[in-house]
Amino acid sequence: MSTELHIQDTPGGLPTVVQLLPNSLVLAVSFTRLFLKPPIAKCAKRTRVVNKNFKHPRNSMDIVPMLMGNCLLLFLWCLLDKSFVSPLHSSSQSRMGKEQHRNLMAHRKHGMMGVHRVKRGWVWNQFFVLEEYMGSDPQYVGKLHSDLDKGDSMVKYTLSGEGVGSIFTIEPSTGDIHALRSLDREEKPYYALRAQAVDVFTGRPLEPESEFIIKVQDINDNEPKFLEGPYSASVPEMSPIGTRVTQITATDADDPTYGNSARIVYSILHGQPYFSVDPKTGVIRVALPNMDREVKEMYQVAIQAKDMGGQLGGLAGTTTINITLRDVNDNPPRFSKSIFHLRVLESSPVGSSVGRVKAHDLDSGKNAEVEYSIVAGDGSSMFDIYSNKNTQEGTVILKKLLDYEARKAYTFKVEASNTVLDHRFLHLGPFKDTATVKVNVLDVEEPPFFSRLSYSMETYENTPVGIIVGAITAEDLDVGNSPVRYSIEWRKDSENHFDIDPVEGTLSVSEALDRERNAEHNITVVATKVNNPLLSSKVTVTIKVLDVNEFPPELAFIYETFVCENAKVGQVIQIISATDKDMPAAEHRFYFKSPSQTRNRNFTIRDYGNNTAGVATRRGGFRRLEQSMYLVPVVVEDSGYPIQSSTGTVSVRVCTCDTDGSLLSCNAEAVFFPMGLSTGALMAILLCIVILLVMVVLYMGLRKHKKKDTLMSSKEDVRDNVIHYDDEGGGEEDTQAFDMGTLRNPKGIKETAQLQKIRSDDEPDLASACVSKEDSEDIRTYIHHCLLENSTPPYDSLVTYAYEGEGSVAESLSSIESWVLEPKEDYRNLCDWGPRFKTLAGIFKEHDCKAMEKVENEAHAEALKDRLD
């Protein structure tokens, strides 16, 4: 076995020279490695040359043991082997390479002839490349070499994988690997590549493809960083030394598994002597005791993180931590002054604010909340205090009304205390404070003050006008003591039955009182100051009207009861009571008895003494056939003065009862039972009576109607038609006729009577001016007799035509209708025509009067008939 030299890079950073020694020297080499502990990488059994780049050491202190180990190995090797190192590229080696090539070709040929597994002839470990290389030439990474490569350029090396061509390149003939650009371990820590040795001529692989890793060797090029800074933290004030505040952590992007590049040490730059930091963990703790928030609340601490274990040359990063002291209740409330002076008007209402007091607490939040209270004493009954949680003030409020004339000043103590206590600091003293409050009452001019809140009086009804009922009293309590004037407040919806004396304030009756109409009167009395009329006060006066016994009592109901025919003596058949309009029902006391002037042998009255009485029988054996109804008189008296009484009647019917006293019948049909008449027969008799009554009423109505008919029927009237002509000369050609019934139209008669009445009201008495009473009496009697007489026409009949045909241009020429159509015709001119026409004037006057009287009678009769219908 030939001896060759291998140069291999070790993890320590320096190349180690290793000679493939004979077996006799293995023990010495192993002992030397164990003693000096040089980091020598393992070599493959069949590997001939594996070269890697020479790495620059991180620290000069690491070079000394490495150099010593390498020198000792070289020295031992020189002593044991005199031949030292033969040239790697000698001529003999070239011949051996050619021979080996021929053998290789023979192996290939033999492989074609049969199946033969080719043993891999080359193996290597991972390569290392230094990051952040700044040289101008490509960085040498290492060399690939195979046992089949005899140096005759018959083997070609190929490279594939991550970054091949862009980052890494290989020399095909020599197997040298270079990095084309600078690499960053923090960007990518390693690269996985694949290498293979192939025949230069055929391109066929000589050995199976092998995979290896190029690891980027880390250098300290990243400083520690605080990713979450700046930080904020808090700790309670007055905390003891060593109290944990917070923990911070810095990160270093360098490789933590290689050297000290990522080993971080923490230190405090600013913030001492208040806080400290653990150099390894970064925990910040309190370093000074009794730190008071009220002295200083905020602290800013600067922390440094340095790699390389904090040694010189390491990279460092800093951050800031804002530490706040949290408040604890270590300060009691304190009043700014010991005495507070407040003023309040005496007219202030209950619940109004008098003033404010405040105690200051240096703490904050809930620890500064102050609760105020009034110390029990003089002012606790008149004043109260309210704690405002927002302003931490105490507001003094009024509990009762003030009176300057009664008391002008009040003095009391107010206590302020914390609502939340911390027992750790109770030794510092009581967490409360007291102050004195003086309240001065200010005088206000007030209205008159009544001696009572309300007045109640009584008086009897029918009290004479002017009698005094009572008196109202009010006075001015102010210093001026002004006189007071009284008046009654007028109300629109009520009657004023009382007067008041404006000076004395006495109430008197001004109108008669009636308790039954109004049992109680409520009036309002106004008291006004003379010196200041704008100031007034009011009070309610209730006057109760007492009853005077002026109404007699009466039975409460109209009592109708019954007594059985088989009733026994002394049996009560009805309970009665009474009412009285004079007094309330609760004060009534009534007495019941039978009239003393008459003796009732059938019934008697029993007074029970509780405003009720009973009607009892005095005998038995009542019979309906003898007497079916009894009227029992009852005398009711009251207890008033003077005594009033009245007599009422209780109706008692006699009825049939069974043996138990239950009512069987009180109807009238029982009277007919002894005669053998049934209910159906009684109903038939009653129906016949009703029918007869209806027939009589109809007959009387027909007779009354016949009296109102005309004087003659249309069948007996020979004057069938009355023909009128619109113009002269119509003759028999005019066929427009009127029925006689139309001429007897009652409506026309009524209208005529109304017109007559109007004319008679407007015109003076004509007949009295022309005809004397004695001369016209016979004529009026005659005419009236003729008008009312029913005789056979045409001898003694007078036919009146209310109206005739319509439509004549020349109007009507009939003398019969002239007085109707012309109501304003003046018949007084008849007197001027001479003595012959005086009688005619009297006839017209008498006729008008009779016709109007007749119309009025008929109208009254029709109205009565309509009402009956």
PDB file of N, CA and C in Angstrom, residues 32 86 101 163 179 203 297 422 502 519 527 546 599 640-641 687 690 697 839 867:
ATOM      1  N   THR A  32      -1.557  10.376  20.041  1.00  0.00           N
ATOM      2  CA  THR A  32      -1.318  11.817  19.858  1.00  0.00           C
ATOM      3  C   THR A  32      -2.623  12.570  19.701  1.00  0.00           C
ATOM      4  N   SER A  86       6.550  11.163  -1.271  1.00  0.00           N
ATOM      5  CA  SER A  86       6.924  11.067  -2.678  1.00  0.00           C
ATOM      6  C   SER A  86       6.056  11.979  -3.500  1.00  0.00           C
ATOM      7  N   HIS A 101      -5.532   2.385 -16.209  1.00  0.00           N
ATOM      8  CA  HIS A 101      -6.544   2.698 -17.213  1.00  0.00           C
ATOM      9  C   HIS A 101      -6.833   1.503 -18.085  1.00  0.00           C
ATOM     10  N   GLY A 163     -28.076  25.518  -6.808  1.00  0.00           N
ATOM     11  CA  GLY A 163     -27.101  26.567  -7.078  1.00  0.00           C
ATOM     12  C   GLY A 163     -26.008  26.212  -8.031  1.00  0.00           C
ATOM     13  N   ALA A 179     -16.953  28.610  -5.427  1.00  0.00           N
ATOM     14  CA  ALA A 179     -18.182  29.414  -5.219  1.00  0.00           C
ATOM     15  C   ALA A 179     -18.048  30.710  -5.984  1.00  0.00           C
ATOM     16  N   GLY A 203     -18.864   8.865 -21.904  1.00  0.00           N
ATOM     17  CA  GLY A 203     -19.847   9.586 -21.104  1.00  0.00           C
ATOM     18  C   GLY A 203     -20.631   8.718 -20.150  1.00  0.00           C
ATOM     19  N   GLU A 297     -43.077  58.453  39.069  1.00  0.00           N
ATOM     20  CA  GLU A 297     -43.971  57.396  38.587  1.00  0.00           C
ATOM     21  C   GLU A 297     -43.389  56.630  37.416  1.00  0.00           C
ATOM     22  N   ASP A 422     -55.318  49.114  52.039  1.00  0.00           N
ATOM     23  CA  ASP A 422     -54.279  48.106  51.836  1.00  0.00           C
ATOM     24  C   ASP A 422     -53.679  47.804  53.213  1.00  0.00           C
ATOM     25  N   PRO A 502    -110.526  91.037  57.470  1.00  0.00           N
ATOM     26  CA  PRO A 502    -109.162  91.201  56.956  1.00  0.00           C
ATOM     27  C   PRO A 502    -108.129  91.463  58.037  1.00  0.00           C
ATOM     28  N   ALA A 519    -122.207  69.084  52.371  1.00  0.00           N
ATOM     29  CA  ALA A 519    -121.906  68.778  53.769  1.00  0.00           C
ATOM     30  C   ALA A 519    -120.544  69.311  54.202  1.00  0.00           C
ATOM     31  N   ALA A 527    -102.934  85.035  53.484  1.00  0.00           N
ATOM     32  CA  ALA A 527    -102.388  86.012  54.429  1.00  0.00           C
ATOM     33  C   ALA A 527    -101.290  86.781  53.715  1.00  0.00           C
ATOM     34  N   LEU A 546    -122.757  70.741  60.144  1.00  0.00           N
ATOM     35  CA  LEU A 546    -123.417  69.761  61.004  1.00  0.00           C
ATOM     36  C   LEU A 546    -124.899  69.724  60.715  1.00  0.00           C
ATOM     37  N   ARG A 599    -156.044  50.748  66.534  1.00  0.00           N
ATOM     38  CA  ARG A 599    -155.636  49.442  67.047  1.00  0.00           C
ATOM     39  C   ARG A 599    -155.786  48.428  65.929  1.00  0.00           C
ATOM     40  N   GLY A 640    -133.204  62.590  66.795  1.00  0.00           N
ATOM     41  CA  GLY A 640    -132.735  63.961  66.759  1.00  0.00           C
ATOM     42  C   GLY A 640    -133.579  64.878  67.616  1.00  0.00           C
ATOM     43  N   TYR A 641    -133.129  66.143  67.568  1.00  0.00           N
ATOM     44  CA  TYR A 641    -133.895  67.150  68.310  1.00  0.00           C
ATOM     45  C   TYR A 641    -134.224  68.292  67.360  1.00  0.00           C
ATOM     46  N   LEU A 687    -160.460  37.440  26.806  1.00  0.00           N
ATOM     47  CA  LEU A 687    -160.323  37.743  25.385  1.00  0.00           C
ATOM     48  C   LEU A 687    -161.594  38.348  24.815  1.00  0.00           C
ATOM     49  N   VAL A 690    -161.895  41.960  25.823  1.00  0.00           N
ATOM     50  CA  VAL A 690    -160.996  42.813  25.048  1.00  0.00           C
ATOM     51  C   VAL A 690    -161.569  43.099  23.669  1.00  0.00           C
ATOM     52  N   VAL A 697    -164.633  51.067  20.834  1.00  0.00           N
ATOM     53  CA  VAL A 697    -163.726  52.166  20.475  1.00  0.00           C
ATOM     54  C   VAL A 697    -163.818  52.479  18.995  1.00  0.00           C
ATOM     55  N   THR A 839    -175.390  96.689   7.944  1.00  0.00           N
ATOM     56  CA  THR A 839    -175.669  95.286   8.295  1.00  0.00           C
ATOM     57  C   THR A 839    -174.684  94.329   7.609  1.00  0.00           C
ATOM     58  N   ARG A 867    -151.864  62.936  19.105  1.00  0.00           N
ATOM     59  CA  ARG A 867    -151.191  62.553  20.344  1.00  0.00           C
ATOM     60  C   ARG A 867    -151.692  61.209  20.842  1.00  0.00           C
TER      61      ARG A 867
END
